[in-house]
């Protein structure tokens, strides 16, 4: 098999390559410090990403490069960089590091312009930031709103569910923005933990007629997380039950569930606190 490749002209730039900065290099090239993304412009959410630039410019000593990244529906760039690349001997390259973890899911555009003394090359590339492992319960706004009734007052829950879809979405964002321990990044760790628990409760305790977080064990799991200790006597022929124990610094929370229908359902029958 023979391939005939077109010789690059006097000035040529290859498409940018995205790489995951949390990985190690797979190439000896100095400006290729990390593993390239298999999905090209589909960038994983909340991940440090490098953008690898490369330019073929024989006869030039330096190439000026201007990089901008914009939200698809905005004109003002979120990120802008202008720098000089040293040509050695016929090409130049660099790895730039835009602050991708600061940006939310969505569609963006990367614009790159290379300048020499006599010529310029422009590139425009769509960039899609995608939360690949997003909790399932966050895919639908209406689905995500419902579990909030366990942590909001009746008035607050009624307010966040009122209005049209755009209003509800903004109210949802505003609520979780106030709970965000790291507002400088796009990832809200508290929201992630909450909806990860929702998914787990739905998977473990849900049935055809009821979402898992609405059941007694699902509700307790959503509010308190994984128990520190579980005493499972669900097979006891006289009193089938299960006990969840949460150890807090100043007290112990104990929840007792009655096993029903051959352990297919559990009903909370007792809860109490114990002081140390």
PDB file of C-alpha atoms in Angstrom:
ATOM      1  CA  UNK A   1       0.000   0.000   0.000  1.00  0.00           C
ATOM      2  CA  UNK A   2       1.405   3.359  -1.049  1.00  0.00           C
ATOM      3  CA  UNK A   3       0.037   6.680   0.031  1.00  0.00           C
ATOM      4  CA  UNK A   4       0.886   9.905  -1.704  1.00  0.00           C
ATOM      5  CA  UNK A   5       0.743  12.784   0.746  1.00  0.00           C
ATOM      6  CA  UNK A   6       0.539  16.381  -0.275  1.00  0.00           C
ATOM      7  CA  UNK A   7       3.597  18.348   0.777  1.00  0.00           C
ATOM      8  CA  UNK A   8       2.608  21.197   3.085  1.00  0.00           C
ATOM      9  CA  UNK A   9       2.982  24.698   1.737  1.00  0.00           C
ATOM     10  CA  UNK A  10       5.215  27.404   3.094  1.00  0.00           C
ATOM     11  CA  UNK A  11       2.828  28.023   5.971  1.00  0.00           C
ATOM     12  CA  UNK A  12       0.602  25.291   7.393  1.00  0.00           C
ATOM     13  CA  UNK A  13      -1.147  24.713  10.716  1.00  0.00           C
ATOM     14  CA  UNK A  14      -2.507  21.356  11.832  1.00  0.00           C
ATOM     15  CA  UNK A  15      -5.836  21.216  13.696  1.00  0.00           C
ATOM     16  CA  UNK A  16      -5.500  21.658  17.462  1.00  0.00           C
ATOM     17  CA  UNK A  17      -5.458  18.538  19.606  1.00  0.00           C
ATOM     18  CA  UNK A  18      -7.143  18.366  23.012  1.00  0.00           C
ATOM     19  CA  UNK A  19      -5.491  16.388  25.789  1.00  0.00           C
ATOM     20  CA  UNK A  20      -6.302  15.485  29.372  1.00  0.00           C
ATOM     21  CA  UNK A  21      -3.786  17.253  31.611  1.00  0.00           C
ATOM     22  CA  UNK A  22      -4.415  14.759  34.415  1.00  0.00           C
ATOM     23  CA  UNK A  23      -2.798  12.007  32.301  1.00  0.00           C
ATOM     24  CA  UNK A  24       0.826  11.373  31.433  1.00  0.00           C
ATOM     25  CA  UNK A  25       2.455  12.075  28.096  1.00  0.00           C
ATOM     26  CA  UNK A  26       2.422   9.412  25.390  1.00  0.00           C
ATOM     27  CA  UNK A  27       4.757  11.283  23.052  1.00  0.00           C
ATOM     28  CA  UNK A  28       8.360  12.491  23.397  1.00  0.00           C
ATOM     29  CA  UNK A  29       7.400  15.847  21.867  1.00  0.00           C
ATOM     30  CA  UNK A  30       7.963  18.454  24.635  1.00  0.00           C
ATOM     31  CA  UNK A  31       4.751  20.377  24.038  1.00  0.00           C
ATOM     32  CA  UNK A  32       2.701  17.130  23.988  1.00  0.00           C
ATOM     33  CA  UNK A  33       2.523  16.618  27.764  1.00  0.00           C
ATOM     34  CA  UNK A  34      -0.629  14.543  28.108  1.00  0.00           C
ATOM     35  CA  UNK A  35      -2.851  11.929  26.502  1.00  0.00           C
ATOM     36  CA  UNK A  36      -5.014  13.180  23.592  1.00  0.00           C
ATOM     37  CA  UNK A  37      -8.791  12.956  23.876  1.00  0.00           C
ATOM     38  CA  UNK A  38     -10.281  10.188  21.768  1.00  0.00           C
ATOM     39  CA  UNK A  39     -13.425  12.232  21.147  1.00  0.00           C
ATOM     40  CA  UNK A  40     -11.504  15.256  19.834  1.00  0.00           C
ATOM     41  CA  UNK A  41     -13.588  18.374  20.443  1.00  0.00           C
ATOM     42  CA  UNK A  42     -15.927  16.619  22.909  1.00  0.00           C
ATOM     43  CA  UNK A  43     -14.331  17.807  26.131  1.00  0.00           C
ATOM     44  CA  UNK A  44     -15.199  16.137  29.465  1.00  0.00           C
ATOM     45  CA  UNK A  45     -16.775  18.431  32.034  1.00  0.00           C
ATOM     46  CA  UNK A  46     -14.689  19.488  35.054  1.00  0.00           C
ATOM     47  CA  UNK A  47     -11.449  18.191  33.569  1.00  0.00           C
ATOM     48  CA  UNK A  48      -8.180  20.110  33.094  1.00  0.00           C
ATOM     49  CA  UNK A  49      -7.636  20.197  29.349  1.00  0.00           C
ATOM     50  CA  UNK A  50      -4.640  21.255  27.296  1.00  0.00           C
ATOM     51  CA  UNK A  51      -4.905  22.450  23.701  1.00  0.00           C
ATOM     52  CA  UNK A  52      -1.934  21.414  21.575  1.00  0.00           C
ATOM     53  CA  UNK A  53      -1.001  23.834  18.796  1.00  0.00           C
ATOM     54  CA  UNK A  54       1.362  23.102  15.923  1.00  0.00           C
ATOM     55  CA  UNK A  55       2.457  25.236  12.989  1.00  0.00           C
ATOM     56  CA  UNK A  56       4.728  24.536  10.012  1.00  0.00           C
ATOM     57  CA  UNK A  57       6.557  27.754   9.151  1.00  0.00           C
ATOM     58  CA  UNK A  58       9.961  27.152   7.529  1.00  0.00           C
ATOM     59  CA  UNK A  59      12.046  30.292   7.185  1.00  0.00           C
ATOM     60  CA  UNK A  60      10.326  32.026  10.080  1.00  0.00           C
ATOM     61  CA  UNK A  61      11.903  32.693  13.473  1.00  0.00           C
ATOM     62  CA  UNK A  62       8.674  33.287  15.352  1.00  0.00           C
ATOM     63  CA  UNK A  63       4.940  32.914  14.821  1.00  0.00           C
ATOM     64  CA  UNK A  64       2.422  34.988  16.725  1.00  0.00           C
ATOM     65  CA  UNK A  65      -0.671  33.072  17.770  1.00  0.00           C
ATOM     66  CA  UNK A  66      -3.943  34.450  19.095  1.00  0.00           C
ATOM     67  CA  UNK A  67      -6.404  32.075  20.772  1.00  0.00           C
ATOM     68  CA  UNK A  68      -9.972  32.827  21.829  1.00  0.00           C
ATOM     69  CA  UNK A  69     -12.661  30.583  23.278  1.00  0.00           C
ATOM     70  CA  UNK A  70     -16.263  31.783  23.171  1.00  0.00           C
ATOM     71  CA  UNK A  71     -19.649  30.472  24.252  1.00  0.00           C
ATOM     72  CA  UNK A  72     -21.571  29.645  21.080  1.00  0.00           C
ATOM     73  CA  UNK A  73     -24.156  32.401  21.592  1.00  0.00           C
ATOM     74  CA  UNK A  74     -21.823  35.108  22.909  1.00  0.00           C
ATOM     75  CA  UNK A  75     -19.396  37.523  21.287  1.00  0.00           C
ATOM     76  CA  UNK A  76     -17.239  38.262  24.315  1.00  0.00           C
ATOM     77  CA  UNK A  77     -14.532  35.594  24.705  1.00  0.00           C
ATOM     78  CA  UNK A  78     -14.319  33.625  27.934  1.00  0.00           C
ATOM     79  CA  UNK A  79     -10.630  33.078  27.330  1.00  0.00           C
ATOM     80  CA  UNK A  80      -8.099  34.972  25.237  1.00  0.00           C
ATOM     81  CA  UNK A  81      -4.369  34.512  24.797  1.00  0.00           C
ATOM     82  CA  UNK A  82      -1.768  36.124  22.531  1.00  0.00           C
ATOM     83  CA  UNK A  83       1.821  34.869  22.447  1.00  0.00           C
ATOM     84  CA  UNK A  84       4.885  34.228  20.293  1.00  0.00           C
ATOM     85  CA  UNK A  85       5.987  30.730  19.317  1.00  0.00           C
ATOM     86  CA  UNK A  86       9.624  30.033  18.513  1.00  0.00           C
ATOM     87  CA  UNK A  87      10.145  28.147  15.227  1.00  0.00           C
ATOM     88  CA  UNK A  88      12.695  25.310  15.632  1.00  0.00           C
ATOM     89  CA  UNK A  89      13.782  24.514  12.962  1.00  0.00           C
ATOM     90  CA  UNK A  90      10.748  24.571  10.658  1.00  0.00           C
ATOM     91  CA  UNK A  91       7.831  24.148  13.046  1.00  0.00           C
ATOM     92  CA  UNK A  92       6.557  25.521  16.316  1.00  0.00           C
ATOM     93  CA  UNK A  93       4.214  24.162  18.920  1.00  0.00           C
ATOM     94  CA  UNK A  94       2.799  24.810  22.342  1.00  0.00           C
ATOM     95  CA  UNK A  95       0.313  23.471  24.843  1.00  0.00           C
ATOM     96  CA  UNK A  96      -2.052  26.120  26.147  1.00  0.00           C
ATOM     97  CA  UNK A  97      -4.196  25.526  29.204  1.00  0.00           C
ATOM     98  CA  UNK A  98      -7.547  27.339  29.151  1.00  0.00           C
ATOM     99  CA  UNK A  99      -9.449  27.051  32.464  1.00  0.00           C
ATOM    100  CA  UNK A 100     -11.936  24.430  31.244  1.00  0.00           C
ATOM    101  CA  UNK A 101     -13.010  23.386  34.794  1.00  0.00           C
ATOM    102  CA  UNK A 102     -14.514  26.879  35.214  1.00  0.00           C
ATOM    103  CA  UNK A 103     -16.959  26.392  32.350  1.00  0.00           C
ATOM    104  CA  UNK A 104     -20.319  24.666  32.383  1.00  0.00           C
ATOM    105  CA  UNK A 105     -21.675  22.103  29.961  1.00  0.00           C
ATOM    106  CA  UNK A 106     -22.517  23.515  26.564  1.00  0.00           C
ATOM    107  CA  UNK A 107     -21.344  24.466  23.090  1.00  0.00           C
ATOM    108  CA  UNK A 108     -18.321  26.685  22.571  1.00  0.00           C
ATOM    109  CA  UNK A 109     -16.048  27.742  19.730  1.00  0.00           C
ATOM    110  CA  UNK A 110     -12.259  27.821  19.680  1.00  0.00           C
ATOM    111  CA  UNK A 111     -10.722  30.407  17.348  1.00  0.00           C
ATOM    112  CA  UNK A 112      -7.024  30.405  16.521  1.00  0.00           C
ATOM    113  CA  UNK A 113      -5.077  32.814  14.304  1.00  0.00           C
ATOM    114  CA  UNK A 114      -1.408  32.289  13.420  1.00  0.00           C
ATOM    115  CA  UNK A 115       0.535  35.309  12.112  1.00  0.00           C
ATOM    116  CA  UNK A 116       3.886  35.579  10.369  1.00  0.00           C
ATOM    117  CA  UNK A 117       5.401  38.692   8.857  1.00  0.00           C
ATOM    118  CA  UNK A 118       3.732  37.996   5.505  1.00  0.00           C
ATOM    119  CA  UNK A 119       0.830  35.627   6.055  1.00  0.00           C
ATOM    120  CA  UNK A 120      -1.797  34.361   8.497  1.00  0.00           C
ATOM    121  CA  UNK A 121      -3.884  31.239   9.005  1.00  0.00           C
ATOM    122  CA  UNK A 122      -7.234  31.114  10.792  1.00  0.00           C
ATOM    123  CA  UNK A 123      -8.911  28.129  12.417  1.00  0.00           C
ATOM    124  CA  UNK A 124     -12.345  27.799  14.021  1.00  0.00           C
ATOM    125  CA  UNK A 125     -13.323  24.627  15.834  1.00  0.00           C
ATOM    126  CA  UNK A 126     -16.519  23.746  17.732  1.00  0.00           C
ATOM    127  CA  UNK A 127     -15.951  22.595  21.301  1.00  0.00           C
ATOM    128  CA  UNK A 128     -18.581  20.703  23.274  1.00  0.00           C
ATOM    129  CA  UNK A 129     -18.166  20.397  27.044  1.00  0.00           C
ATOM    130  CA  UNK A 130     -20.056  17.278  28.098  1.00  0.00           C
ATOM    131  CA  UNK A 131     -20.678  15.832  31.558  1.00  0.00           C
ATOM    132  CA  UNK A 132     -20.261  12.211  30.537  1.00  0.00           C
ATOM    133  CA  UNK A 133     -20.903  10.726  33.998  1.00  0.00           C
ATOM    134  CA  UNK A 134     -23.644  13.139  35.072  1.00  0.00           C
ATOM    135  CA  UNK A 135     -26.184  11.652  37.501  1.00  0.00           C
ATOM    136  CA  UNK A 136     -29.179  10.330  35.617  1.00  0.00           C
ATOM    137  CA  UNK A 137     -31.586  12.335  37.769  1.00  0.00           C
ATOM    138  CA  UNK A 138     -30.068  15.585  36.455  1.00  0.00           C
ATOM    139  CA  UNK A 139     -30.984  14.937  32.833  1.00  0.00           C
ATOM    140  CA  UNK A 140     -34.545  16.200  33.346  1.00  0.00           C
ATOM    141  CA  UNK A 141     -35.336  19.412  35.221  1.00  0.00           C
ATOM    142  CA  UNK A 142     -38.712  18.127  36.398  1.00  0.00           C
ATOM    143  CA  UNK A 143     -37.092  14.875  37.543  1.00  0.00           C
ATOM    144  CA  UNK A 144     -34.380  16.817  39.400  1.00  0.00           C
ATOM    145  CA  UNK A 145     -36.779  19.211  41.108  1.00  0.00           C
ATOM    146  CA  UNK A 146     -38.900  16.590  42.868  1.00  0.00           C
ATOM    147  CA  UNK A 147     -36.349  15.312  45.458  1.00  0.00           C
ATOM    148  CA  UNK A 148     -35.799  18.882  46.677  1.00  0.00           C
ATOM    149  CA  UNK A 149     -39.058  18.626  48.604  1.00  0.00           C
ATOM    150  CA  UNK A 150     -37.118  16.594  51.185  1.00  0.00           C
ATOM    151  CA  UNK A 151     -34.722  19.476  51.940  1.00  0.00           C
ATOM    152  CA  UNK A 152     -36.903  22.546  51.297  1.00  0.00           C
ATOM    153  CA  UNK A 153     -39.829  23.956  53.208  1.00  0.00           C
ATOM    154  CA  UNK A 154     -43.248  23.674  51.569  1.00  0.00           C
ATOM    155  CA  UNK A 155     -43.127  27.359  50.645  1.00  0.00           C
ATOM    156  CA  UNK A 156     -39.637  27.093  49.141  1.00  0.00           C
ATOM    157  CA  UNK A 157     -40.551  23.991  47.155  1.00  0.00           C
ATOM    158  CA  UNK A 158     -43.746  25.584  45.877  1.00  0.00           C
ATOM    159  CA  UNK A 159     -41.751  28.644  44.800  1.00  0.00           C
ATOM    160  CA  UNK A 160     -39.025  26.715  42.978  1.00  0.00           C
ATOM    161  CA  UNK A 161     -41.655  24.743  41.035  1.00  0.00           C
ATOM    162  CA  UNK A 162     -43.695  27.776  39.998  1.00  0.00           C
ATOM    163  CA  UNK A 163     -43.454  29.637  36.692  1.00  0.00           C
ATOM    164  CA  UNK A 164     -42.546  28.469  33.206  1.00  0.00           C
ATOM    165  CA  UNK A 165     -39.677  26.111  32.363  1.00  0.00           C
ATOM    166  CA  UNK A 166     -37.144  28.932  32.021  1.00  0.00           C
ATOM    167  CA  UNK A 167     -38.125  30.377  35.411  1.00  0.00           C
ATOM    168  CA  UNK A 168     -37.932  26.971  37.113  1.00  0.00           C
ATOM    169  CA  UNK A 169     -34.536  26.286  35.578  1.00  0.00           C
ATOM    170  CA  UNK A 170     -33.174  29.601  36.831  1.00  0.00           C
ATOM    171  CA  UNK A 171     -34.617  29.020  40.309  1.00  0.00           C
ATOM    172  CA  UNK A 172     -33.031  25.556  40.335  1.00  0.00           C
ATOM    173  CA  UNK A 173     -29.646  27.025  39.364  1.00  0.00           C
ATOM    174  CA  UNK A 174     -29.929  29.786  41.954  1.00  0.00           C
ATOM    175  CA  UNK A 175     -30.677  27.324  44.743  1.00  0.00           C
ATOM    176  CA  UNK A 176     -27.705  25.105  43.999  1.00  0.00           C
ATOM    177  CA  UNK A 177     -25.407  28.067  43.397  1.00  0.00           C
ATOM    178  CA  UNK A 178     -25.961  29.043  47.045  1.00  0.00           C
ATOM    179  CA  UNK A 179     -24.936  25.527  48.145  1.00  0.00           C
ATOM    180  CA  UNK A 180     -21.779  25.415  46.008  1.00  0.00           C
ATOM    181  CA  UNK A 181     -18.621  25.059  48.156  1.00  0.00           C
ATOM    182  CA  UNK A 182     -16.381  25.849  45.155  1.00  0.00           C
ATOM    183  CA  UNK A 183     -18.041  28.642  43.132  1.00  0.00           C
ATOM    184  CA  UNK A 184     -14.816  29.207  41.192  1.00  0.00           C
ATOM    185  CA  UNK A 185     -15.421  25.938  39.301  1.00  0.00           C
ATOM    186  CA  UNK A 186     -18.406  24.727  37.292  1.00  0.00           C
ATOM    187  CA  UNK A 187     -18.777  21.532  39.326  1.00  0.00           C
ATOM    188  CA  UNK A 188     -21.015  21.836  42.382  1.00  0.00           C
ATOM    189  CA  UNK A 189     -19.833  19.045  44.669  1.00  0.00           C
ATOM    190  CA  UNK A 190     -22.848  19.270  46.979  1.00  0.00           C
ATOM    191  CA  UNK A 191     -25.291  19.006  44.077  1.00  0.00           C
ATOM    192  CA  UNK A 192     -23.306  16.095  42.631  1.00  0.00           C
ATOM    193  CA  UNK A 193     -23.461  14.214  45.946  1.00  0.00           C
ATOM    194  CA  UNK A 194     -27.189  14.901  46.341  1.00  0.00           C
ATOM    195  CA  UNK A 195     -28.155  13.606  42.895  1.00  0.00           C
ATOM    196  CA  UNK A 196     -25.722  10.703  43.085  1.00  0.00           C
ATOM    197  CA  UNK A 197     -27.679   9.664  46.173  1.00  0.00           C
ATOM    198  CA  UNK A 198     -30.949  10.162  44.284  1.00  0.00           C
ATOM    199  CA  UNK A 199     -29.721   7.813  41.559  1.00  0.00           C
ATOM    200  CA  UNK A 200     -28.552   5.245  44.112  1.00  0.00           C
ATOM    201  CA  UNK A 201     -31.849   5.389  46.008  1.00  0.00           C
ATOM    202  CA  UNK A 202     -33.858   4.998  42.802  1.00  0.00           C
ATOM    203  CA  UNK A 203     -31.748   2.025  41.729  1.00  0.00           C
ATOM    204  CA  UNK A 204     -31.817   0.242  45.093  1.00  0.00           C
ATOM    205  CA  UNK A 205     -35.238   1.070  46.488  1.00  0.00           C
ATOM    206  CA  UNK A 206     -37.381   2.055  43.525  1.00  0.00           C
ATOM    207  CA  UNK A 207     -40.177  -0.058  42.101  1.00  0.00           C
ATOM    208  CA  UNK A 208     -42.707   0.247  39.309  1.00  0.00           C
ATOM    209  CA  UNK A 209     -45.006   2.528  41.246  1.00  0.00           C
ATOM    210  CA  UNK A 210     -42.595   4.601  43.306  1.00  0.00           C
ATOM    211  CA  UNK A 211     -39.236   6.309  42.899  1.00  0.00           C
ATOM    212  CA  UNK A 212     -36.627   5.039  45.308  1.00  0.00           C
ATOM    213  CA  UNK A 213     -35.978   8.334  47.093  1.00  0.00           C
ATOM    214  CA  UNK A 214     -39.679   8.473  48.078  1.00  0.00           C
ATOM    215  CA  UNK A 215     -39.452   5.204  50.035  1.00  0.00           C
ATOM    216  CA  UNK A 216     -38.483   5.257  53.706  1.00  0.00           C
ATOM    217  CA  UNK A 217     -34.959   3.829  53.249  1.00  0.00           C
ATOM    218  CA  UNK A 218     -34.443   5.927  50.110  1.00  0.00           C
ATOM    219  CA  UNK A 219     -35.430   9.106  51.951  1.00  0.00           C
ATOM    220  CA  UNK A 220     -33.081   8.373  54.855  1.00  0.00           C
ATOM    221  CA  UNK A 221     -30.269   7.498  52.448  1.00  0.00           C
ATOM    222  CA  UNK A 222     -30.800  10.737  50.533  1.00  0.00           C
ATOM    223  CA  UNK A 223     -30.661  12.836  53.692  1.00  0.00           C
ATOM    224  CA  UNK A 224     -27.858  11.041  55.548  1.00  0.00           C
ATOM    225  CA  UNK A 225     -25.935   9.004  52.991  1.00  0.00           C
ATOM    226  CA  UNK A 226     -24.525   5.519  53.432  1.00  0.00           C
ATOM    227  CA  UNK A 227     -24.971   4.232  57.021  1.00  0.00           C
ATOM    228  CA  UNK A 228     -21.858   3.689  59.113  1.00  0.00           C
ATOM    229  CA  UNK A 229     -23.267   0.351  60.199  1.00  0.00           C
ATOM    230  CA  UNK A 230     -26.096  -1.903  59.001  1.00  0.00           C
ATOM    231  CA  UNK A 231     -27.673  -4.655  61.083  1.00  0.00           C
ATOM    232  CA  UNK A 232     -29.684  -6.742  58.633  1.00  0.00           C
ATOM    233  CA  UNK A 233     -32.143  -9.170  60.209  1.00  0.00           C
ATOM    234  CA  UNK A 234     -34.510  -9.135  57.249  1.00  0.00           C
ATOM    235  CA  UNK A 235     -34.676 -12.935  57.268  1.00  0.00           C
ATOM    236  CA  UNK A 236     -35.787 -13.166  60.897  1.00  0.00           C
ATOM    237  CA  UNK A 237     -38.968 -15.321  60.740  1.00  0.00           C
ATOM    238  CA  UNK A 238     -40.619 -13.489  63.659  1.00  0.00           C
ATOM    239  CA  UNK A 239     -39.578  -9.869  63.278  1.00  0.00           C
ATOM    240  CA  UNK A 240     -37.837  -9.245  59.943  1.00  0.00           C
ATOM    241  CA  UNK A 241     -36.143  -5.858  60.125  1.00  0.00           C
ATOM    242  CA  UNK A 242     -33.050  -3.860  59.282  1.00  0.00           C
ATOM    243  CA  UNK A 243     -31.251  -1.205  61.346  1.00  0.00           C
ATOM    244  CA  UNK A 244     -29.174   1.672  59.973  1.00  0.00           C
ATOM    245  CA  UNK A 245     -26.746   3.420  62.314  1.00  0.00           C
ATOM    246  CA  UNK A 246     -25.083   6.785  61.668  1.00  0.00           C
ATOM    247  CA  UNK A 247     -22.241   7.834  63.964  1.00  0.00           C
ATOM    248  CA  UNK A 248     -22.006  11.599  64.447  1.00  0.00           C
ATOM    249  CA  UNK A 249     -19.421  13.367  66.643  1.00  0.00           C
ATOM    250  CA  UNK A 250     -21.893  13.986  69.476  1.00  0.00           C
ATOM    251  CA  UNK A 251     -24.621  11.408  68.908  1.00  0.00           C
ATOM    252  CA  UNK A 252     -25.713   8.275  67.095  1.00  0.00           C
ATOM    253  CA  UNK A 253     -28.762   8.163  64.794  1.00  0.00           C
ATOM    254  CA  UNK A 254     -30.589   4.836  64.610  1.00  0.00           C
ATOM    255  CA  UNK A 255     -33.275   3.977  62.045  1.00  0.00           C
ATOM    256  CA  UNK A 256     -35.191   0.690  62.140  1.00  0.00           C
ATOM    257  CA  UNK A 257     -37.041  -0.570  59.059  1.00  0.00           C
ATOM    258  CA  UNK A 258     -39.559  -3.400  58.917  1.00  0.00           C
ATOM    259  CA  UNK A 259     -39.013  -5.796  56.003  1.00  0.00           C
ATOM    260  CA  UNK A 260     -42.186  -6.366  53.973  1.00  0.00           C
ATOM    261  CA  UNK A 261     -43.178  -8.656  51.118  1.00  0.00           C
ATOM    262  CA  UNK A 262     -40.103 -10.816  51.283  1.00  0.00           C
ATOM    263  CA  UNK A 263     -37.669  -7.900  51.596  1.00  0.00           C
ATOM    264  CA  UNK A 264     -38.991  -6.159  48.484  1.00  0.00           C
ATOM    265  CA  UNK A 265     -40.111  -3.180  50.587  1.00  0.00           C
ATOM    266  CA  UNK A 266     -39.046  -1.611  53.867  1.00  0.00           C
ATOM    267  CA  UNK A 267     -41.061   0.629  56.182  1.00  0.00           C
ATOM    268  CA  UNK A 268     -39.548   2.907  58.808  1.00  0.00           C
ATOM    269  CA  UNK A 269     -40.964   1.875  62.188  1.00  0.00           C
ATOM    270  CA  UNK A 270     -38.587   3.614  64.605  1.00  0.00           C
ATOM    271  CA  UNK A 271     -35.955   6.327  64.696  1.00  0.00           C
ATOM    272  CA  UNK A 272     -34.084   7.667  67.694  1.00  0.00           C
ATOM    273  CA  UNK A 273     -30.886   9.344  68.845  1.00  0.00           C
ATOM    274  CA  UNK A 274     -28.343   7.949  71.270  1.00  0.00           C
ATOM    275  CA  UNK A 275     -25.849  10.124  73.132  1.00  0.00           C
ATOM    276  CA  UNK A 276     -22.312   8.902  73.635  1.00  0.00           C
TER     277      UNK A 276
END
